[in-house]
Coordinates of C-alpha atoms and ligand atoms in Angstrom, one line a residue:
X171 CA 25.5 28.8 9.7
X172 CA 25.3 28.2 5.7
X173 CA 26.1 24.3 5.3
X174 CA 25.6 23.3 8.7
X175 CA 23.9 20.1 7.7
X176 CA 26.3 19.1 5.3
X177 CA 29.0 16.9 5.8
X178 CA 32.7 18.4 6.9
X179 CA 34.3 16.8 3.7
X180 CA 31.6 17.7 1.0
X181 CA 30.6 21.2 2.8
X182 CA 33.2 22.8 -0.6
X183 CA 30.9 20.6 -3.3
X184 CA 27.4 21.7 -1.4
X185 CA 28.9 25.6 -1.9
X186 CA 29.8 25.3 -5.7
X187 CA 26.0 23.1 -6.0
X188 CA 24.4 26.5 -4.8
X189 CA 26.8 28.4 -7.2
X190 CA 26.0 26.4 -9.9
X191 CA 22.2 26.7 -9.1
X192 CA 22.7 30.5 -9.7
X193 CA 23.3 29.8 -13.3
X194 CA 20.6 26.8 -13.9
X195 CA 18.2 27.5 -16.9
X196 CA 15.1 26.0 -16.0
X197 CA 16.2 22.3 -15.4
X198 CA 17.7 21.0 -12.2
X199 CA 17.7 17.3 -13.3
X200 CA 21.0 17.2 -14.9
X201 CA 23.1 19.1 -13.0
X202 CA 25.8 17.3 -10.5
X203 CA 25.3 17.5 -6.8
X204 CA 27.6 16.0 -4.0
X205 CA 27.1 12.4 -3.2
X206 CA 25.3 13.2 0.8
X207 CA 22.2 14.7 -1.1
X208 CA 21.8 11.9 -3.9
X209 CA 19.0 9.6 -3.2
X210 CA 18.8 5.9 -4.8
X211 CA 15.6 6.1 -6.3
X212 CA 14.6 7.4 -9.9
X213 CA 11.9 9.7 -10.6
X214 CA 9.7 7.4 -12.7
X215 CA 9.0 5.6 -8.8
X216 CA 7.8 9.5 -7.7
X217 CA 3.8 8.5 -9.3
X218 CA 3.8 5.8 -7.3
X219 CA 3.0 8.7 -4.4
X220 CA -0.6 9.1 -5.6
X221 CA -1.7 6.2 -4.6
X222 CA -0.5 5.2 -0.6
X223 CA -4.0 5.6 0.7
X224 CA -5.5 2.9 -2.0
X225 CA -8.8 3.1 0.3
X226 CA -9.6 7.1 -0.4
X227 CA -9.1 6.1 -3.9
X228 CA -11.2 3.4 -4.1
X229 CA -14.2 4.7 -2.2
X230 CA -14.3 8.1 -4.7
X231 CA -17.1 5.9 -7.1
X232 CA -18.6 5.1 -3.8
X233 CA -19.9 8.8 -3.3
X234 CA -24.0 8.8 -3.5
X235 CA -24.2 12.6 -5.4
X236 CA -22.0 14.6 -7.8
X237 CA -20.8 16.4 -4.7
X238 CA -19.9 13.6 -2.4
X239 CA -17.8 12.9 -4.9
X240 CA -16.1 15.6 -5.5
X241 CA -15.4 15.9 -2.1
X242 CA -14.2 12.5 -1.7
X243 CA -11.8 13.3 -4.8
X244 CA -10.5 16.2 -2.6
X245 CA -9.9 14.1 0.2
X246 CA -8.3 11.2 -1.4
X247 CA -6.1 14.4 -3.0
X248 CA -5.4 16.0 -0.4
X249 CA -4.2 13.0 1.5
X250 CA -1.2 12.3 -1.6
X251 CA 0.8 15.5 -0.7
X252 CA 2.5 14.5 2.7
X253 CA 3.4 10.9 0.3
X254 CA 4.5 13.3 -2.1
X255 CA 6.1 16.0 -0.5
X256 CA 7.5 14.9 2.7
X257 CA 8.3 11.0 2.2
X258 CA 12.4 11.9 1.9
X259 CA 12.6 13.7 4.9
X260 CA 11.2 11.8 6.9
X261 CA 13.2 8.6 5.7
X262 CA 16.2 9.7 4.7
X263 CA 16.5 13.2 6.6
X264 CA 15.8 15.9 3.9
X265 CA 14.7 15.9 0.8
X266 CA 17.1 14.4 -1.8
X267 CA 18.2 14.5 -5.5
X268 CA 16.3 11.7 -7.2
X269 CA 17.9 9.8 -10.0
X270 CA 17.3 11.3 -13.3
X271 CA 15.4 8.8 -15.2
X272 CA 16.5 7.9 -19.0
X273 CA 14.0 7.8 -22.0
X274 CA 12.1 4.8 -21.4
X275 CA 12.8 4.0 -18.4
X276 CA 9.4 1.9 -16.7
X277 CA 7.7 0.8 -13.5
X278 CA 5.3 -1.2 -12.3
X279 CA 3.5 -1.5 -9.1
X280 CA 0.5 -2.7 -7.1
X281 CA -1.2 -2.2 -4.6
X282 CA -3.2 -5.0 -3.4
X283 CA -6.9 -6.0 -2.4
X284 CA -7.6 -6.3 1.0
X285 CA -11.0 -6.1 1.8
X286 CA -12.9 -6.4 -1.1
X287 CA -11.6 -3.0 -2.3
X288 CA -10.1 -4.4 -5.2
X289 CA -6.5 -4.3 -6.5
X290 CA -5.1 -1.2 -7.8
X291 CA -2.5 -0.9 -10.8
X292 CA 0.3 1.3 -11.7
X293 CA 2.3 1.7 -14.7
X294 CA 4.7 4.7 -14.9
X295 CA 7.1 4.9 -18.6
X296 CA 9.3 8.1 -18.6
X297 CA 8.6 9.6 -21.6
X298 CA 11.0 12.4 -21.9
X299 CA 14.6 12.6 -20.8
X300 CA 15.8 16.5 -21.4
X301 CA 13.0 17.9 -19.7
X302 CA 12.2 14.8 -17.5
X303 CA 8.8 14.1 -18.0
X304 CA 7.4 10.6 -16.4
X305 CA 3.7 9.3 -17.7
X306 CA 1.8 7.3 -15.4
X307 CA -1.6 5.2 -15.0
X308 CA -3.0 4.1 -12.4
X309 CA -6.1 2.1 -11.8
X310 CA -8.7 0.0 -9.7
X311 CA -10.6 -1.7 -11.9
X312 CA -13.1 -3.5 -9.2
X313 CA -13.8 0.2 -7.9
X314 CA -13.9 1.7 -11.4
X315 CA -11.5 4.7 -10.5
X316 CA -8.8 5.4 -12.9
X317 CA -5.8 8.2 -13.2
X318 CA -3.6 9.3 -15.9
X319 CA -1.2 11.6 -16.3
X320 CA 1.9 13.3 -16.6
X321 CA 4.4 15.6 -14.4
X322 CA 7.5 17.9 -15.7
X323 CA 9.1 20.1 -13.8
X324 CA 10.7 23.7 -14.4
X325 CA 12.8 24.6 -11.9
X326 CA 14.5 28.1 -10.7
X327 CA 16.4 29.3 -7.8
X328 CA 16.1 32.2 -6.2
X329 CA 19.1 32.6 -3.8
X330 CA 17.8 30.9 -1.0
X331 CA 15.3 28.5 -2.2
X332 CA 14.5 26.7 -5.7
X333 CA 11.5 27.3 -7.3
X334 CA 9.5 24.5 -9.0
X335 CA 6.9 24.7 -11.3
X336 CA 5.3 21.4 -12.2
X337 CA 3.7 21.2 -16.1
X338 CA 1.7 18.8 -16.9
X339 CA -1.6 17.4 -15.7
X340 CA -3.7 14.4 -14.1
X341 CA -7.1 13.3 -15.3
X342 CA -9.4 11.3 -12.7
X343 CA -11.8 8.6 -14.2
X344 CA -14.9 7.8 -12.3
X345 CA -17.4 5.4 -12.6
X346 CA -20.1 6.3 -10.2
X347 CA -21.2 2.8 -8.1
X348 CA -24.9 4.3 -8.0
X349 CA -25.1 4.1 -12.0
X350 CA -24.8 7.6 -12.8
X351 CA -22.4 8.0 -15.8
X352 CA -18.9 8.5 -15.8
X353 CA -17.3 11.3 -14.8
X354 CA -14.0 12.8 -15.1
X355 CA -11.6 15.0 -13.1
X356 CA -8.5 17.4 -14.1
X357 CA -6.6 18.1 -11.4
X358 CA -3.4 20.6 -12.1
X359 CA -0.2 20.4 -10.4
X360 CA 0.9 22.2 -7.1
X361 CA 3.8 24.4 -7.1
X362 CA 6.7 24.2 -5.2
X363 CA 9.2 25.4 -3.3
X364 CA 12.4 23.5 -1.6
X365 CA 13.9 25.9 1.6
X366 CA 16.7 24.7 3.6
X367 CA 19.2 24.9 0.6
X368 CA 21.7 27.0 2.8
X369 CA 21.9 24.4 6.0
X370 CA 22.2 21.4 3.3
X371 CA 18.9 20.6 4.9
X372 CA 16.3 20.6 1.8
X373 CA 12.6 20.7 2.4
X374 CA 9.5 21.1 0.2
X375 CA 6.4 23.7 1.2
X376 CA 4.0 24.2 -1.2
X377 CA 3.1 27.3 -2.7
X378 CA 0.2 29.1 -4.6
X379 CA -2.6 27.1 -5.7
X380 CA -4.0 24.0 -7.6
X381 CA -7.1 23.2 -8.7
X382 CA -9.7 20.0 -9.3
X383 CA -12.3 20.8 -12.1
X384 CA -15.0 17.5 -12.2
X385 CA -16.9 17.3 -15.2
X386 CA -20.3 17.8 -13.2
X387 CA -19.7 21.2 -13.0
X388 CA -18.2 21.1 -9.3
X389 CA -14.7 23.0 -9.0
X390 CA -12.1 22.5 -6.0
X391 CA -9.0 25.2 -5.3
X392 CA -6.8 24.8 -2.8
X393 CA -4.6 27.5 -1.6
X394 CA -1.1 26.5 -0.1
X395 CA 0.5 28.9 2.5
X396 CA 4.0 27.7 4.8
X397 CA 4.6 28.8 8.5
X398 CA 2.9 32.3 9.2
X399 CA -0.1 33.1 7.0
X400 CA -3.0 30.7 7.8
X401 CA -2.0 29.3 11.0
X402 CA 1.4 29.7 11.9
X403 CA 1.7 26.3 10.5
X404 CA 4.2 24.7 7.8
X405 CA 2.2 22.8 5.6
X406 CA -1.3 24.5 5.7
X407 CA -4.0 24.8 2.9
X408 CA -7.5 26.4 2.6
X409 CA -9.8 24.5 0.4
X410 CA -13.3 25.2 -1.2
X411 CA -15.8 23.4 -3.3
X412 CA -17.7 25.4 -5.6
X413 CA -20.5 25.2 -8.1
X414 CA -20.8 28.0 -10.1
X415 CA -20.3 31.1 -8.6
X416 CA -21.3 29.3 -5.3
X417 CA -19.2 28.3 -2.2
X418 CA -20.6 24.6 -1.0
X419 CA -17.6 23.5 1.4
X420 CA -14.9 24.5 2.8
X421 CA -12.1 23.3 4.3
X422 CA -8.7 23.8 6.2
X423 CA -5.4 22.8 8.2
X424 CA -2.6 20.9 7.4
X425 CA -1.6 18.5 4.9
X426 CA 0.6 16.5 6.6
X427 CA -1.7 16.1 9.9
X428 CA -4.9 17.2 10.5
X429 CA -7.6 19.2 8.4
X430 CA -10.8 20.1 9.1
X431 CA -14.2 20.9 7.3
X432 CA -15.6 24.8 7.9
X433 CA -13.7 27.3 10.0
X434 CA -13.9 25.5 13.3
X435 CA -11.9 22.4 14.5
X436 CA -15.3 20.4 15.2
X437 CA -15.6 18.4 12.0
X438 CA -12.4 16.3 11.2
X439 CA -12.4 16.1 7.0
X440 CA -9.3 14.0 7.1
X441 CA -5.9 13.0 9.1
X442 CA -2.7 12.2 7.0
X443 CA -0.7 10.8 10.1
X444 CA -1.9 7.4 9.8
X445 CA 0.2 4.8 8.0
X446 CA 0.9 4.5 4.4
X447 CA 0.8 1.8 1.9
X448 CA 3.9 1.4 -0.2
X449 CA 3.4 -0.1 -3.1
X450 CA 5.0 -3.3 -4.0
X451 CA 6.8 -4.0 -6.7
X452 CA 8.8 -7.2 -8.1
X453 CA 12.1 -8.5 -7.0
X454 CA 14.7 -6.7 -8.9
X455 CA 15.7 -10.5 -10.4
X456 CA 12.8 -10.7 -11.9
X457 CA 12.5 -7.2 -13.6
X458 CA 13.2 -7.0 -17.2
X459 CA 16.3 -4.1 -18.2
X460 CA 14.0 -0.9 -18.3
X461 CA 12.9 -1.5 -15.2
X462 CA 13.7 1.3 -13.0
X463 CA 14.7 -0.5 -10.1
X464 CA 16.8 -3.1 -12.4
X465 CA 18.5 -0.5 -14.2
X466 CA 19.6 1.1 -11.9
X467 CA 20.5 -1.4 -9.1
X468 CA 24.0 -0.7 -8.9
X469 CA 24.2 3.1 -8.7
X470 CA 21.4 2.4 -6.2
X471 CA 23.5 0.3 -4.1
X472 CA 26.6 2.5 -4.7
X473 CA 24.2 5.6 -3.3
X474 CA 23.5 3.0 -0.5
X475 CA 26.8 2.0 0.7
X476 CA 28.6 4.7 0.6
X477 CA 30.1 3.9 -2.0
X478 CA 29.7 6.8 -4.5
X479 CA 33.0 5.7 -7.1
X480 CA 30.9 2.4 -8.1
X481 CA 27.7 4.4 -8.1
X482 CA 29.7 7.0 -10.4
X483 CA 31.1 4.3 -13.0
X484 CA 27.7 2.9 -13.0
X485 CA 25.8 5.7 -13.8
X486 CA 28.7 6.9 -16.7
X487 CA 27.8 3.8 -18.3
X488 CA 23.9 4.3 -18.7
X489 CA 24.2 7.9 -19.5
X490 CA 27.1 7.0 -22.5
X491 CA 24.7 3.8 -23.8
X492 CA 21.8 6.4 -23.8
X493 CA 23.8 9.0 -26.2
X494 CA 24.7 6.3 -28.0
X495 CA 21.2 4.9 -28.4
X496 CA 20.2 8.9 -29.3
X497 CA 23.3 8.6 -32.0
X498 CA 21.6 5.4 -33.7
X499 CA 18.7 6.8 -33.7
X500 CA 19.5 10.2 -35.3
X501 CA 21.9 8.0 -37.6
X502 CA 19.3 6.1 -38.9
X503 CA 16.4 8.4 -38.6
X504 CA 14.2 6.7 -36.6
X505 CA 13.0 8.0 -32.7
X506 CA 12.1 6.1 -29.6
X507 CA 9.0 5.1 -29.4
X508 CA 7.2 4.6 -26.3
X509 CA 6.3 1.2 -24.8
X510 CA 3.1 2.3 -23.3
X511 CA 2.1 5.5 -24.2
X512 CA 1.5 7.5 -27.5
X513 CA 1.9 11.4 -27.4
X514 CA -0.6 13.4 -29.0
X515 CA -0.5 17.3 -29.2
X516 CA -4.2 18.1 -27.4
X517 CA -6.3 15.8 -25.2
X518 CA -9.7 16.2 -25.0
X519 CA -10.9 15.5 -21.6
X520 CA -7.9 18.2 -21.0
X521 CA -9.7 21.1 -23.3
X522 CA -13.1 20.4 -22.3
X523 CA -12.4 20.3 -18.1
X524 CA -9.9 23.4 -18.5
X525 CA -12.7 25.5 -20.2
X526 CA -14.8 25.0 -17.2
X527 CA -12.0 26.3 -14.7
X528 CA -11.8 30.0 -14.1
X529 CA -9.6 32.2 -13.2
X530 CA -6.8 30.9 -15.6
X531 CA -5.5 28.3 -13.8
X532 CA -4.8 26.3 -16.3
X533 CA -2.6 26.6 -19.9
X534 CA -4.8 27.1 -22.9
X535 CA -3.6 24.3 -24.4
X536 CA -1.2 20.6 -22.9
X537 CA -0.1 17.8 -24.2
X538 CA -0.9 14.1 -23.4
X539 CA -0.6 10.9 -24.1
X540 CA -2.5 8.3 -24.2
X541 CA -2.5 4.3 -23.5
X542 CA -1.2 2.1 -26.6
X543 CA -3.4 -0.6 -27.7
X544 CA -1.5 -3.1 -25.9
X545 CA -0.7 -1.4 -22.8
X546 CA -3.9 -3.5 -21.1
X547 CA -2.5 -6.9 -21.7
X548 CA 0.8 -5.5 -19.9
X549 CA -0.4 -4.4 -16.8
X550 CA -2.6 -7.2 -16.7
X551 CA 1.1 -9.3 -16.8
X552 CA 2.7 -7.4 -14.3
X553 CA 0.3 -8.3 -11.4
Ligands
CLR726 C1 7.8 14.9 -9.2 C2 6.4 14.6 -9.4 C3 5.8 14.1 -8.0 C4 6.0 15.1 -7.0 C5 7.4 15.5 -6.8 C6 8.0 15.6 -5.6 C7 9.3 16.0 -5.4 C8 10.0 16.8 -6.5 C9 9.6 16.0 -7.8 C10 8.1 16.0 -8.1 C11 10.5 16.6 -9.0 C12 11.9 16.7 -8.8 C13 12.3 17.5 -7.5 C14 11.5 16.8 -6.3 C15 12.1 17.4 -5.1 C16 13.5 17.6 -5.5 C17 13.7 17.4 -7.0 C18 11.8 18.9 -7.7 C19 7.6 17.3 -8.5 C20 14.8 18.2 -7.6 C21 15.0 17.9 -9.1 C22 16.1 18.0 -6.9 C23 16.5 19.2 -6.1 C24 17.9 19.0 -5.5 C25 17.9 19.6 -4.1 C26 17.4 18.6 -3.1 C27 19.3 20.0 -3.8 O1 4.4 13.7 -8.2

């Protein structure tokens, strides 16, 4: 039965959300959803996802050849998505509406070094309100694996199910331990799409396909398929390294669970059901006003509590201060400018690594931005 997950009193606001979805052009972000599907957390905490397996991550410059590598970059990729993808239904039930950031708006995180791995850095500014557009950097200096980038999402429904195309790109920095010079990586964005609209059970499967183009020449695809094509399984993917025209490796199963290397269930390539690390991240006392966590402590609590009227007020107020901050601006001709990050119209690393993939996968052309001058000396303070 439509709505059967949604509670009695809010089952009339969950049907006019699915109206109103009807009639959404392209961004989901803004648009009002009853209080049982809000989560507490912003967006701008969402990067934070590519990094709970901090080992895979550090061990990539750890890879003797160009293609252990690669494949290590795979496997620390792979092992991101359930983080990504699944994290809300499995704590809070289904997936949930996140917070919609405000122009600015930071974190910071860290994720520590236990054994000699060395500590690993993030820094996450949202650079773009209307579409929501979070930048992030992450980095493990010791290890010498670093990676930037940024996600926005376009977003359509198509009666039964929403539709989300993620723009925007990562780019993975290695520097080989054995010596070898520095490599990079551009890894594109998955599509995907969230089913369960109807019961007022959300849930994300991932669709189509993304790809990892190194600069050594080595290319990775991976090929998404839900319940019924691969395996019968939600959450399957088919992977394959190439060179060339050349298949090296190949690999397949789940990426929530278990997946394996070649056809056959003999070579385990990597199991996501092991534990996560979270990263951690200051008290909110101690977080300065952009901080997401700070700023938006009392909606968050609101969300919390149940008690959506404070939560309501509370957001009101940062959305009017923002249009008022937009006002001043446009009054006195001046724009935001980023704490971090600079925007430029074409990245490099983006044009040369996107020439090398086939098969169109990528845009001609992206945007980027790149670290400020001073950004260094901040994540250095934030440890
Ligand atoms: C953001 C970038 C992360 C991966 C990621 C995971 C979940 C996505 C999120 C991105 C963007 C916003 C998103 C969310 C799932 C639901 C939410 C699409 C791509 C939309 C805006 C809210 C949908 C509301 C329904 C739950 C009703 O690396």
């Amino acid at each position: 039965i439509s709505g059967a997950d949604v509670p009695q009193e809010q089952k009339a606001g969950w049907a006019s959300f699915i109206k109103s979805l009807a009639q959404m052009t392209g961004d989901l972000s803004s648009m009002t959803a009853p209080p049982f599907i809000l989560s507490p957390t912003s967006l701008t905490e969402f990067p934070a996802y590519w990094c709970e397996h901090p080992d895979l991550f550090a061990s990539i410059s750890e890879g003797a050849t160009d293609k252990e590598r690669m494949e290590r970059v795979l496997k620390w990729f792979i092992g991101t998505l359930s983080a990504q993808y699944t994290t809300r239904n499995e704590k809070m039930g289904s997936e949930k509406k996140p917070l919609n950031p405000v122009l600015g708006e930071l974190f910071y995180g860290v994720w520590p070094d236990i054994n000699g791995r060395g500590e690993t850095r993030l820094i996450v500014e949202q650079v773009s309100h209307h579409p929501p557009i979070e930048h992030s950097y992450i980095e493990n200096q010791k290890a010498g694996v670093k990676l930037q980038g940024h996600s926005g999402q376009k977003t359509s429904f198509t009666g039964t199910a929403i539709n989300v195309k993620q723009s925007g790109h990562a780019i993975l920095t290695v520097q080989p331990k054995n010596g070898q010079k520095e490599e990079k990586y551009l890894i594109t964005l998955p599509k995907l799409r969230i089913e369960g609209i109807i019961w007022g059970s959300p849930y994300i499967e991932l669709t189509d396909t993304n790809a990892i183009q190194s600069s050594t020449g080595y290319t990775a695809q991976i090929d998404y398929k839900g319940k019924g094509y691969f395996t019968g399984k939600t959450h399957s993917f088919k992977a394959a390294i190439t060179a060339g025209n050349k298949t090296v490796q190949t690999y397949e199963g789940q990426w929530t669970g278990k997946s394996f290397i070649g056809g056959s269930k003999s070579h385990l390539f990597l199991d996501t059901t092991g534990p996560k690390e979270e990263v951690s991240v200051k008290n909110v006392e101690q977080q300065t006003e952009w901080e997401s966590r700070k700023l938006w402590v009392n909606v968050a609590k609101g969300i919390r509590t149940g008690n959506y009227d404070e939560a309501g007020k509370d957001k009101t107020r940062i959305e009017n201060e923002q249009r008022q901050r937009r006002k001043d601006e446009a009054a006195g001709n001046t724009t935001w400018s980023h704490l971090h990050f600079d925007h430029v119209d074409s990245d490099p690393d983006y044009q040369m690594l996107s020439a090398l993939l086939h098969d169109k996968l990528t845009p001609a052309h992206e945007d980027a931005y790149v670290f400020k001058e001073n950004t260094r000396d901040i994540v250095g303070r934030q440890a």
